[in-house]
Amino acid sequence: MTANAQKETLNFQAEVKQLLNLVVHSLYSNKEIFLRELISNASDASDKLRFEALSDSALLENDTELKIKVSFDEKARTITISDNGIGMTRDEVIDNLGTIAKSGTREFLAHMSGDQKKDAHLIGQFGVGFYSAFIIADKVTVISRRAGLTSEHGVRWESNGEGEYTIANVDKASRGTDIILHLKEGEDEFLNDWRLRTIITKYSDHINIPVMMRKLPEMDEKPEENAPVEWESVNRATALWVLPKNTITDEQYKEHYKHLAHDYEEPLAWSHNQVEGGNLDYTSLLYLPAHAPFDLWQKDKQHGLKLYIQRVFIMDQVEQFLPHYLRFMRGVVDTNALPLNISREILQDNPTINKLRSALVKRILDLLEKIAKDEPEKYATFWQQFGTVLKEGPAEDFANRAKVAKLLRFASTHTDTSAQTTSLDDYISRMKPEQKKIYYVTAETFNAAKSSPHLEIFRKNNIEVLLLSDRIDEWLVNHLAEYEGKTLQSVAKGELNIDEIASTETEKEKEEHKQAEEKAKVEFDGVISHVKTILGDQVKDVRISNRLTNSPACLVSDENDMGLQLQRLLKAAGQDIAEIKPIFELNPEHPLLLKLKAEADQERFSDLTHILFGQAILAEGAQLKDPAAFVSRVNKLLLD
Ligand code: ADP
């Protein structure tokens, strides 16, 4: 076969071009990481081969020692990283190096501003990978051959990283992949044995397989002409997680994370556990990333841990180990308790997997609890990145509901800022002696929550209310009925127990309040039934309110009805739910109500009623059914 058989020139997918640009421009100050990335890929390729060879040993082709070789050629100004891992077919090379398969990439890259400094942080959310080769190279050649195919099925891919690449069929005797970097002008510092060794030990000491370099001649030794090249291992080549914990430094943990997660940034924390004996032998090394990946909310995105069985890599992204609400965790599980020939199907509902999963969930929740307690600032970072994901926990994980609830953080009227820093324990510690419930309000936005009319009576009596405005919050409170024996109560639901809220009032004041309320009920009886007739089937009921001080009116849900926010959420998600009507509450002390009561003109009474009802809807952060009619009514009254 000629070297250029079936040579084609193809274009990179548009996203690849953007990503390449991003990588090259964001990482110029940390160039050396190209080697870590390429070694990580080589090591993944070796893991994959080792796994496939479990069921098809022919793939090993008499070349059973998996290793990575790093070499350089000063004259040609190239660095080569070779592995004898799984390799790639022609189609795989085109797919893997010419396109980005991750869904959501286009949307993610659309966020790029073109300002290199601003865009640099985006790479942390994406991962660096193969394209980091172009940080130091102006041409990259990849020669690969898939394990199990004959030597003429080799492929040669080449690109200068601009818009195109070429691909051709070549002969490749050995299985695996060679990556040849043709260095840019000015990058010669990397053509240096000591420099490369330092980078390898710094970043790749504990990947599973040896990273080899040419053995250097001893000082006084003159290399013989044509002597065979001798290779030696530069790294330690033992999986980090099998080492005794007390021999591992923080730096090593961090580097391992970067390899494992293909993340450019350091992890926030980790938990390393080696459990021996008993009926569940396993080692886990779990990492909490410092930032959310761009595709955290992508529905089809796979999450999960790497599974090793007896040190052999079995599968990536094993979702069965983690509930969905902990999908941000990265890491490995290595166990002797599962058979080597396990398949993805067997992983479903396997009792050992279920046991491992419970153990891992506990480790993760313990880790989070420890950070929350000892390092609140770090916890705040975690919360900002992953808080909304953790809020899925109480609905998903019944068994750990209380443990997850302890980790939740909310905005609250205690600070009145949007920062989610209040825990349920904080809240309880500030509860009034007579207070029995944990109060919250849900709204579309933080501002709508903060200025909700429902809060008026609580503010007046200095009772803290949690301000919930994340989309998931309604779902959360729907599944978290109580915490530490205290009911979670929406301030917009049901009748308020004024005794509990106005606990600072004396008995006499309370009695006076009650009487005033009764009196208002009688006095406004006519108004209430009139309003009811006007609003008709838009409301479930109309009644006098005891929760308002400044606002004329508000909407409330019946105790057992679905909250208004949740209704809106489910509707937005396309669910067909029967409309649940609100209760319309009126503040008898408000001047507008007095005006309403005194209004003799039927039309004006009706307009004012509709306006009050519309205002109450708006105060919920919700939308009016007929905004134009609302505006024209307001205008009519303004002109009066
Ligand atoms: P990632 O590793 O995050 O998937 P990369 O851009 O680093 O992204 O690599 C893209 C894909 O190319 C990898 O997922 C893998 O399938 C393939 N690949 C890269 N390097 C190698 C290699 N040395 N051997 C085999 N396949 C490789």
XYZ file of C-alpha atoms and ligand atoms in Angstrom:
667
model
C 0.000 0.000 0.000
C 1.266 3.481 -0.711
C 1.663 5.856 2.166
C -1.123 8.055 0.899
C -3.770 5.479 0.118
C -7.236 6.964 0.134
C -5.956 10.294 1.254
C -8.667 12.823 1.951
C -8.717 16.370 3.206
C -11.605 17.067 5.525
C -12.867 20.048 7.461
C -13.094 20.153 11.206
C -16.574 20.511 12.592
C -17.151 24.211 13.386
C -17.185 23.489 17.128
C -13.752 21.868 16.937
C -12.311 24.989 15.394
C -13.747 27.099 18.184
C -12.574 24.752 20.884
C -9.100 24.552 19.396
C -8.901 28.290 19.450
C -10.080 28.389 23.030
C -7.584 25.768 24.184
C -4.624 27.342 22.477
C -5.405 30.832 23.710
C -6.381 30.005 27.251
C -3.521 27.733 28.105
C -0.455 29.498 26.802
C 0.690 30.180 30.354
C 0.481 26.507 31.286
C 1.765 24.832 28.173
C 3.220 21.757 29.764
C -0.170 20.244 30.464
C -0.344 19.041 26.849
C 1.702 16.078 27.989
C -0.633 15.228 30.830
C -3.604 15.314 28.477
C -2.010 13.135 25.821
C -0.733 10.670 28.421
C -4.218 10.523 29.971
C -5.700 9.671 26.590
C -3.031 7.020 26.035
C -3.714 5.566 29.442
C -7.481 5.487 28.790
C -6.770 3.718 25.500
C -4.704 1.118 27.354
C -7.441 0.635 29.939
C -9.936 0.040 27.170
C -7.712 -2.531 25.539
C -7.129 -4.361 28.796
C -10.857 -4.580 29.287
C -11.683 -5.744 25.761
C -8.901 -8.323 25.980
C -10.646 -9.941 28.927
C -13.127 -11.430 26.491
C -10.885 -11.524 23.406
C -7.267 -12.197 24.288
C -6.270 -12.176 20.605
C -6.405 -8.382 20.793
C -3.169 -8.430 22.743
C -1.258 -9.791 19.705
C 1.823 -10.993 21.662
C 2.338 -7.483 22.887
C 0.994 -7.832 26.389
C 2.895 -5.194 28.294
C 0.881 -2.057 28.055
C 2.962 1.074 28.182
C 3.316 4.613 26.962
C 6.510 5.844 25.362
C 7.545 9.462 25.203
C 10.448 10.430 22.960
C 11.755 13.469 21.138
C 13.887 14.266 18.137
C 15.918 17.438 18.426
C 16.698 17.683 14.754
C 13.176 17.107 13.514
C 11.876 19.170 16.462
C 9.214 16.620 17.309
C 7.878 14.956 20.437
C 6.159 11.588 20.090
C 3.771 9.961 22.530
C 3.077 6.324 21.675
C 0.806 3.804 23.259
C -0.046 0.200 22.542
C -3.625 0.609 23.658
C -6.854 0.091 21.796
C -6.036 2.345 18.818
C -8.553 3.761 16.371
C -10.044 2.800 13.025
C -10.247 5.343 10.237
C -13.830 6.157 11.118
C -12.990 6.479 14.789
C -10.150 8.877 14.025
C -12.493 11.035 11.968
C -15.168 10.974 14.658
C -12.916 11.391 17.673
C -10.469 13.976 16.399
C -12.538 15.832 13.809
C -15.792 16.270 15.703
C -17.006 16.796 19.236
C -19.772 14.388 20.035
C -20.783 15.916 23.343
C -24.263 17.312 23.061
C -24.703 20.892 24.118
C -21.259 21.853 22.831
C -22.604 24.276 20.289
C -24.730 26.112 22.852
C -21.808 26.143 25.235
C -19.392 27.574 22.713
C -21.953 30.178 21.701
C -21.222 31.774 25.068
C -17.751 32.683 23.919
C -17.321 36.411 23.822
C -14.242 36.548 21.629
C -12.357 38.192 24.479
C -9.610 35.696 25.203
C -9.211 36.602 28.828
C -12.920 36.242 29.510
C -13.204 33.050 27.541
C -10.251 31.394 29.230
C -12.318 30.234 32.170
C -14.695 28.389 29.860
C -12.108 25.763 29.204
C -12.328 24.710 32.830
C -15.914 23.695 32.221
C -15.118 21.822 29.077
C -11.896 19.941 29.626
C -8.828 20.223 27.490
C -8.044 16.882 25.873
C -6.357 16.043 22.607
C -6.485 19.559 21.206
C -4.011 20.707 23.835
C -1.399 19.286 21.458
C -1.821 22.461 19.454
C -0.662 24.612 22.349
C 2.916 23.809 21.485
C 2.654 22.221 18.043
C 1.855 23.814 14.702
C 1.359 20.425 13.147
C 0.175 17.216 14.751
C 0.403 13.778 13.155
C -1.553 10.870 14.571
C -0.800 7.349 13.421
C -3.117 4.736 14.807
C -4.195 1.177 14.347
C -7.101 -0.476 16.074
C -6.293 -3.608 18.110
C -7.449 -6.712 16.290
C -7.059 -5.270 12.773
C -4.176 -6.172 10.494
C -1.255 -3.822 9.913
C -2.557 -2.361 6.645
C -5.496 -0.902 8.542
C -3.367 1.839 10.027
C -4.520 5.447 9.692
C -2.545 8.647 9.448
C -4.231 11.879 10.494
C -2.523 15.203 10.191
C -3.466 18.788 10.816
C -2.046 22.193 11.506
C -5.022 22.884 13.741
C -6.523 25.535 11.537
C -9.494 24.431 9.511
C -8.702 21.076 7.990
C -7.018 17.791 8.452
C -5.892 15.044 6.127
C -6.492 11.385 6.638
C -4.914 8.474 4.816
C -4.475 4.738 5.203
C -1.004 3.555 6.157
C 0.711 0.418 7.331
C 1.260 0.272 11.059
C 2.907 -2.837 12.427
C 2.192 -2.235 16.096
C -1.225 -1.738 17.580
C -2.112 1.560 19.263
C -1.526 5.225 18.646
C 1.448 7.502 18.030
C 0.937 11.210 18.449
C 3.699 13.247 16.845
C 3.921 16.907 17.748
C 5.831 19.187 15.385
C 6.792 21.999 17.694
C 6.037 25.640 17.053
C 8.895 28.078 16.772
C 10.085 28.979 20.262
C 8.924 25.817 22.034
C 12.287 24.064 21.993
C 12.455 23.958 25.772
C 10.364 20.787 25.514
C 13.013 19.035 23.420
C 14.800 18.189 26.591
C 14.987 14.894 28.422
C 15.032 16.392 31.898
C 12.166 18.764 31.164
C 9.924 15.989 29.853
C 10.764 13.671 32.749
C 9.915 16.410 35.210
C 6.549 16.996 33.581
C 5.771 13.283 33.545
C 6.572 12.770 37.212
C 4.729 15.933 38.119
C 1.494 15.064 36.346
C 1.503 11.394 35.519
C 3.284 9.614 38.312
C 0.270 7.558 39.280
C -1.455 6.587 36.147
C -1.800 2.821 35.937
C 0.789 1.999 33.362
C 4.441 2.853 32.859
C 5.369 5.984 30.967
C 8.761 5.215 29.467
C 11.570 7.329 28.088
C 14.876 6.416 26.541
C 17.453 5.424 29.079
C 20.254 7.962 29.064
C 23.824 6.741 28.865
C 25.798 6.973 32.099
C 28.100 9.987 32.336
C 31.248 8.172 31.246
C 29.538 5.734 28.926
C 29.821 6.233 25.223
C 26.753 4.926 23.475
C 27.542 2.257 20.930
C 26.605 2.925 17.363
C 23.335 1.156 16.502
C 22.850 -0.200 19.999
C 19.165 -1.019 20.608
C 17.275 1.700 22.355
C 16.776 0.979 26.017
C 13.646 2.311 27.704
C 13.016 2.956 31.336
C 9.947 3.822 33.294
C 9.777 7.426 34.437
C 6.674 7.251 36.578
C 5.694 4.971 39.428
C 2.867 3.403 37.465
C 0.766 2.212 40.334
C -2.825 3.258 40.623
C -2.951 6.007 43.201
C -5.977 4.646 45.004
C -4.267 1.392 45.983
C -1.460 3.144 47.850
C -1.737 3.583 51.614
C -3.519 6.842 52.223
C -0.824 8.261 54.457
C 1.753 8.011 51.667
C -0.236 10.143 49.241
C 0.270 13.888 49.133
C -2.425 16.450 48.354
C -0.576 17.304 45.173
C -0.802 13.696 44.030
C -4.498 13.543 44.749
C -5.031 16.717 42.771
C -2.996 15.546 39.811
C -4.801 12.285 39.780
C -8.086 14.120 39.610
C -6.970 16.122 36.594
C -6.090 12.899 34.790
C -9.244 11.182 35.749
C -11.681 13.976 35.093
C -9.785 15.598 32.227
C -10.316 18.748 34.226
C -7.993 21.671 33.987
C -8.741 22.899 37.489
C -8.085 21.383 40.883
C -10.853 19.551 42.711
C -12.500 21.151 45.712
C -12.191 18.066 47.916
C -11.900 14.303 47.843
C -12.668 11.239 49.896
C -10.475 8.159 49.676
C -11.648 4.951 51.296
C -10.135 1.532 51.384
C -12.498 -1.059 52.769
C -11.168 -4.551 53.235
C -12.617 -7.672 54.735
C -16.272 -8.193 55.370
C -18.403 -9.039 52.398
C -17.787 -5.843 50.498
C -14.204 -5.254 49.499
C -13.749 -1.959 47.740
C -11.626 1.093 47.337
C -13.159 4.358 46.303
C -11.571 7.663 45.463
C -14.264 10.281 45.054
C -13.671 13.833 43.961
C -15.789 16.919 44.300
C -15.026 19.211 41.335
C -14.642 22.941 41.894
C -16.926 23.924 39.066
C -19.888 22.597 37.170
C -19.180 21.185 33.720
C -21.013 22.882 30.884
C -23.246 19.868 30.317
C -24.347 19.264 33.906
C -27.968 19.819 32.867
C -27.769 17.971 29.587
C -30.371 15.232 29.718
C -28.520 12.650 27.671
C -25.160 13.329 29.284
C -23.728 10.326 31.063
C -22.392 10.823 34.506
C -20.891 8.456 36.970
C -17.775 6.825 38.264
C -15.093 4.707 36.694
C -15.355 1.084 37.654
C -12.288 -1.086 38.136
C -12.503 -4.690 39.155
C -9.325 -6.079 40.650
C -7.409 -3.094 39.244
C -8.686 -3.713 35.725
C -10.609 -0.870 34.171
C -14.085 -2.097 33.297
C -16.294 0.818 32.473
C -16.516 4.534 32.423
C -19.448 6.585 33.657
C -21.124 3.881 35.673
C -24.293 5.672 36.690
C -25.529 2.927 38.978
C -23.079 3.956 41.669
C -24.488 7.406 42.098
C -27.975 8.766 42.446
C -28.741 11.490 39.947
C -28.520 14.273 42.512
C -24.855 13.442 43.139
C -24.009 13.291 39.441
C -21.372 15.991 39.793
C -19.011 13.648 41.663
C -16.093 12.115 39.792
C -13.889 9.234 40.777
C -13.115 5.558 40.735
C -14.398 2.490 42.464
C -12.175 -0.551 42.507
C -13.657 -3.722 43.922
C -13.042 -7.427 44.209
C -16.678 -8.070 44.910
C -17.832 -8.172 41.274
C -16.922 -10.631 38.508
C -14.569 -9.409 35.799
C -16.982 -10.298 33.021
C -19.679 -7.959 34.269
C -21.728 -6.095 31.664
C -23.725 -2.890 31.794
C -26.919 -4.929 31.868
C -25.792 -6.943 34.878
C -25.013 -3.701 36.680
C -28.715 -2.943 36.817
C -30.182 -4.237 40.026
C -27.137 -6.121 41.109
C -27.223 -6.474 44.916
C -23.496 -5.802 45.257
C -23.828 -2.663 43.177
C -26.701 -1.524 45.341
C -24.632 -2.052 48.469
C -21.695 -0.211 46.965
C -23.999 2.587 45.953
C -25.320 3.047 49.479
C -21.803 3.031 50.844
C -20.623 5.590 48.291
C -23.591 7.885 48.829
C -22.840 7.863 52.510
C -19.181 8.740 51.839
C -20.185 11.641 49.649
C -22.772 13.025 52.043
C -20.269 12.699 54.893
C -17.688 14.545 52.840
C -20.125 17.364 52.110
C -21.156 17.549 55.731
C -17.564 17.801 56.826
C -16.822 20.614 54.380
C -19.981 22.432 55.436
C -18.860 22.242 59.040
C -15.136 22.888 58.751
C -14.748 24.966 55.599
C -17.820 27.138 55.071
C -16.214 29.157 52.290
C -15.435 26.052 50.338
C -18.942 24.856 50.967
C -20.288 28.117 49.604
C -18.352 27.500 46.384
C -19.743 23.999 46.202
C -23.248 25.268 46.835
C -23.009 27.909 44.176
C -21.916 25.338 41.605
C -24.013 22.339 42.545
C -26.637 23.455 45.068
C -29.521 23.200 42.622
C -28.463 19.645 41.794
C -28.323 18.625 45.438
C -31.831 20.007 45.879
C -33.065 17.073 43.801
C -31.910 14.829 46.655
C -34.889 14.736 49.027
C -37.211 13.729 46.180
C -34.853 11.111 44.817
C -33.298 9.557 47.884
C -35.848 8.836 50.538
C -33.427 7.003 52.801
C -31.030 9.941 52.971
C -33.625 12.678 52.998
C -32.662 14.104 56.387
C -28.970 13.948 55.633
C -29.413 15.797 52.358
C -31.776 18.306 53.961
C -29.058 19.188 56.449
C -26.818 20.147 53.528
C -29.290 22.470 51.845
C -28.831 26.235 51.866
C -31.411 28.917 51.214
C -31.851 32.624 50.905
C -33.789 33.970 53.844
C -35.396 37.083 55.216
C -32.727 36.876 57.918
C -30.236 38.437 55.517
C -32.666 39.478 52.781
C -29.990 38.903 50.160
C -30.117 36.394 47.357
C -27.096 34.527 48.753
C -28.154 31.005 49.655
C -26.407 30.643 52.988
C -29.071 29.688 55.532
C -29.268 26.033 56.536
C -32.357 24.507 58.074
C -30.374 24.122 61.295
C -29.565 27.854 61.239
C -33.231 28.553 60.748
C -34.283 26.344 63.626
C -31.741 27.945 65.921
C -33.400 31.317 65.264
C -37.005 30.158 65.635
C -39.200 31.933 68.173
C -40.030 29.902 71.258
C -43.677 29.371 70.217
C -42.865 28.837 66.566
C -43.451 25.277 65.410
C -42.977 25.482 61.670
C -40.289 26.345 59.180
C -41.824 28.969 56.896
C -40.941 29.524 53.281
C -42.220 31.401 50.284
C -41.722 30.313 46.698
C -41.718 32.666 43.753
C -40.498 32.946 40.224
C -37.591 35.235 41.073
C -35.692 36.183 44.193
C -37.144 39.694 44.098
C -40.681 38.416 43.803
C -40.047 36.154 46.798
C -38.462 38.907 48.815
C -41.274 41.371 48.217
C -44.085 38.862 48.373
C -47.132 40.281 50.206
C -47.311 36.994 52.091
C -44.273 38.002 54.080
C -45.820 41.117 55.571
C -47.185 39.595 58.743
C -43.983 37.598 59.203
C -41.795 40.625 58.788
C -43.946 42.558 61.190
C -43.504 39.866 63.808
C -39.878 39.269 63.022
C -40.317 35.685 61.943
C -37.792 34.380 59.494
C -39.006 33.041 56.137
C -36.923 31.137 53.612
C -37.001 32.770 50.194
C -37.171 30.107 47.508
C -36.866 31.051 43.879
C -34.948 28.251 42.134
C -37.092 26.275 39.742
C -36.411 23.099 41.661
C -37.519 24.581 44.994
C -41.215 23.755 44.654
C -40.290 20.217 43.834
C -37.982 20.123 46.802
C -40.478 21.369 49.390
C -43.048 19.059 47.931
C -40.828 16.160 48.974
C -39.521 17.595 52.184
C -42.507 17.860 54.434
C -40.501 18.181 57.604
C -37.028 18.529 59.046
C -36.024 17.641 62.596
C -39.664 17.273 63.532
C -40.617 20.703 62.193
C -43.100 20.983 59.353
C -42.099 23.041 56.350
C -44.954 25.425 55.693
C -45.574 27.679 52.733
C -46.630 31.145 53.836
C -48.940 31.200 50.832
C -50.872 28.094 51.742
C -53.809 27.490 54.004
C -54.930 29.595 56.933
C -52.319 31.213 59.100
C -52.132 30.379 62.750
C -51.712 33.898 64.010
C -51.053 32.784 67.596
C -47.877 31.119 66.545
C -46.662 33.973 64.395
C -47.587 36.920 66.560
C -45.972 35.309 69.558
C -44.630 38.595 70.845
C -48.118 39.934 71.368
C -49.639 39.843 74.806
C -52.786 37.851 75.422
C -54.718 41.084 75.443
C -53.336 42.160 72.096
C -54.114 38.784 70.639
C -57.638 38.981 71.865
C -57.997 42.443 70.353
C -56.678 41.157 67.079
C -59.152 38.346 67.017
C -61.994 40.657 67.702
C -60.892 43.055 64.975
C -60.738 40.138 62.572
C -64.200 38.966 63.461
C -65.482 42.484 63.108
C -63.861 42.886 59.699
C -65.410 39.628 58.569
C -68.854 40.911 59.401
C -68.251 44.394 57.996
C -66.809 43.116 54.750
C -69.275 40.323 54.303
C -71.080 42.132 51.527
C -67.851 43.170 49.782
C -66.519 39.618 49.892
C -69.584 38.055 48.338
C -69.704 40.789 45.711
C -66.051 40.198 44.792
C -66.753 36.462 44.645
C -69.520 37.018 42.121
C -67.357 39.289 39.995
C -64.360 36.947 39.863
C -66.543 33.866 39.471
C -64.663 30.706 38.641
C -61.282 32.443 38.604
C -61.038 31.868 42.351
C -61.749 29.061 44.738
C -62.746 31.413 47.498
C -62.468 35.032 48.629
C -61.779 35.843 52.259
C -60.431 38.374 54.721
C -56.675 38.087 55.238
C -54.662 38.146 58.405
C -51.312 37.995 56.677
C -51.174 41.413 55.044
C -50.071 44.745 56.452
C -49.071 46.849 53.436
C -50.641 45.149 50.446
C -54.330 45.258 49.678
C -54.621 41.637 48.544
C -52.830 38.374 47.859
C -53.342 34.890 46.459
C -53.209 31.824 48.673
C -53.449 28.105 47.965
C -55.648 25.777 49.905
C -53.726 23.720 52.476
C -53.838 20.528 50.445
C -53.694 21.998 46.972
C -50.621 22.112 44.866
C -48.730 25.407 45.297
C -49.112 28.017 42.568
C -45.437 27.815 41.657
C -45.520 24.067 41.254
C -48.572 24.330 39.029
C -46.740 26.774 36.835
C -43.644 24.567 36.783
C -45.544 21.461 35.760
C -47.448 23.354 33.109
C -44.209 24.726 31.711
C -42.903 21.159 31.599
C -45.868 20.299 29.393
C -47.858 18.396 32.007
C -51.564 18.418 31.694
C -52.770 19.342 35.162
C -56.249 20.365 36.147
C -56.289 24.034 37.036
C -56.274 24.592 40.764
C -57.797 27.915 41.631
C -56.321 30.278 44.189
C -57.980 31.756 47.222
C -58.111 35.540 47.007
C -57.405 37.226 50.339
C -58.158 40.875 51.074
C -56.600 43.173 53.650
C -59.486 44.935 55.474
C -57.177 47.645 56.786
C -55.967 48.797 53.439
C -57.388 52.121 52.102
C -58.173 50.495 48.767
C -60.439 48.037 50.518
C -62.182 50.846 52.298
C -62.590 52.513 48.943
C -63.991 49.324 47.512
C -66.416 49.044 50.373
C -67.608 52.612 49.845
C -67.875 52.249 46.078
C -71.468 52.591 44.950
C -70.826 52.504 41.218
C -71.070 48.904 40.026
C -68.678 49.292 37.135
C -66.014 50.959 39.241
C -66.391 48.286 41.908
C -65.849 45.642 39.273
C -62.822 47.423 37.752
C -61.216 47.859 41.148
C -61.817 44.200 41.980
C -60.188 43.068 38.756
C -57.244 45.376 39.347
C -56.700 44.087 42.895
C -56.872 40.530 41.614
C -54.438 41.327 38.792
C -52.016 42.961 41.222
C -52.077 39.893 43.412
C -51.208 37.733 40.417
C -48.371 40.069 39.472
C -47.025 40.046 43.024
C -46.654 36.274 42.675
C -44.350 36.913 39.742
C -46.979 35.259 37.544
C -48.494 36.402 34.279
C -51.884 37.938 33.720
C -54.262 36.084 31.454
C -55.362 39.317 29.790
C -52.764 42.054 30.372
C -54.422 44.481 27.930
C -57.697 44.427 29.837
C -55.781 45.014 33.076
C -53.953 48.023 31.649
C -57.110 49.551 30.262
C -58.853 49.202 33.646
C -55.947 50.866 35.427
C -55.951 53.688 32.904
C -59.643 54.149 33.276
C -59.268 54.619 37.033
C -56.262 56.915 36.608
C -58.305 59.206 34.435
C -61.191 59.267 36.857
P -11.885 13.133 25.741
O -10.678 12.355 26.134
O -12.343 14.127 26.762
O -12.985 12.287 25.192
P -10.149 14.125 23.673
O -10.314 15.279 22.760
O -8.950 14.122 24.520
O -11.468 14.070 24.511
O -10.144 12.806 22.827
C -11.192 12.495 21.966
C -11.301 11.010 21.753
O -10.249 10.545 20.914
C -11.167 10.177 23.003
O -12.399 10.066 23.675
C -10.729 8.830 22.428
O -11.843 8.096 21.966
C -9.899 9.224 21.233
N -8.465 9.185 21.552
C -7.677 10.211 21.911
N -6.406 9.789 22.132
C -6.410 8.454 21.922
C -5.412 7.415 21.995
N -4.146 7.681 22.347
N -5.797 6.151 21.688
C -7.070 5.873 21.330
N -8.043 6.788 21.255
C -7.728 8.068 21.537
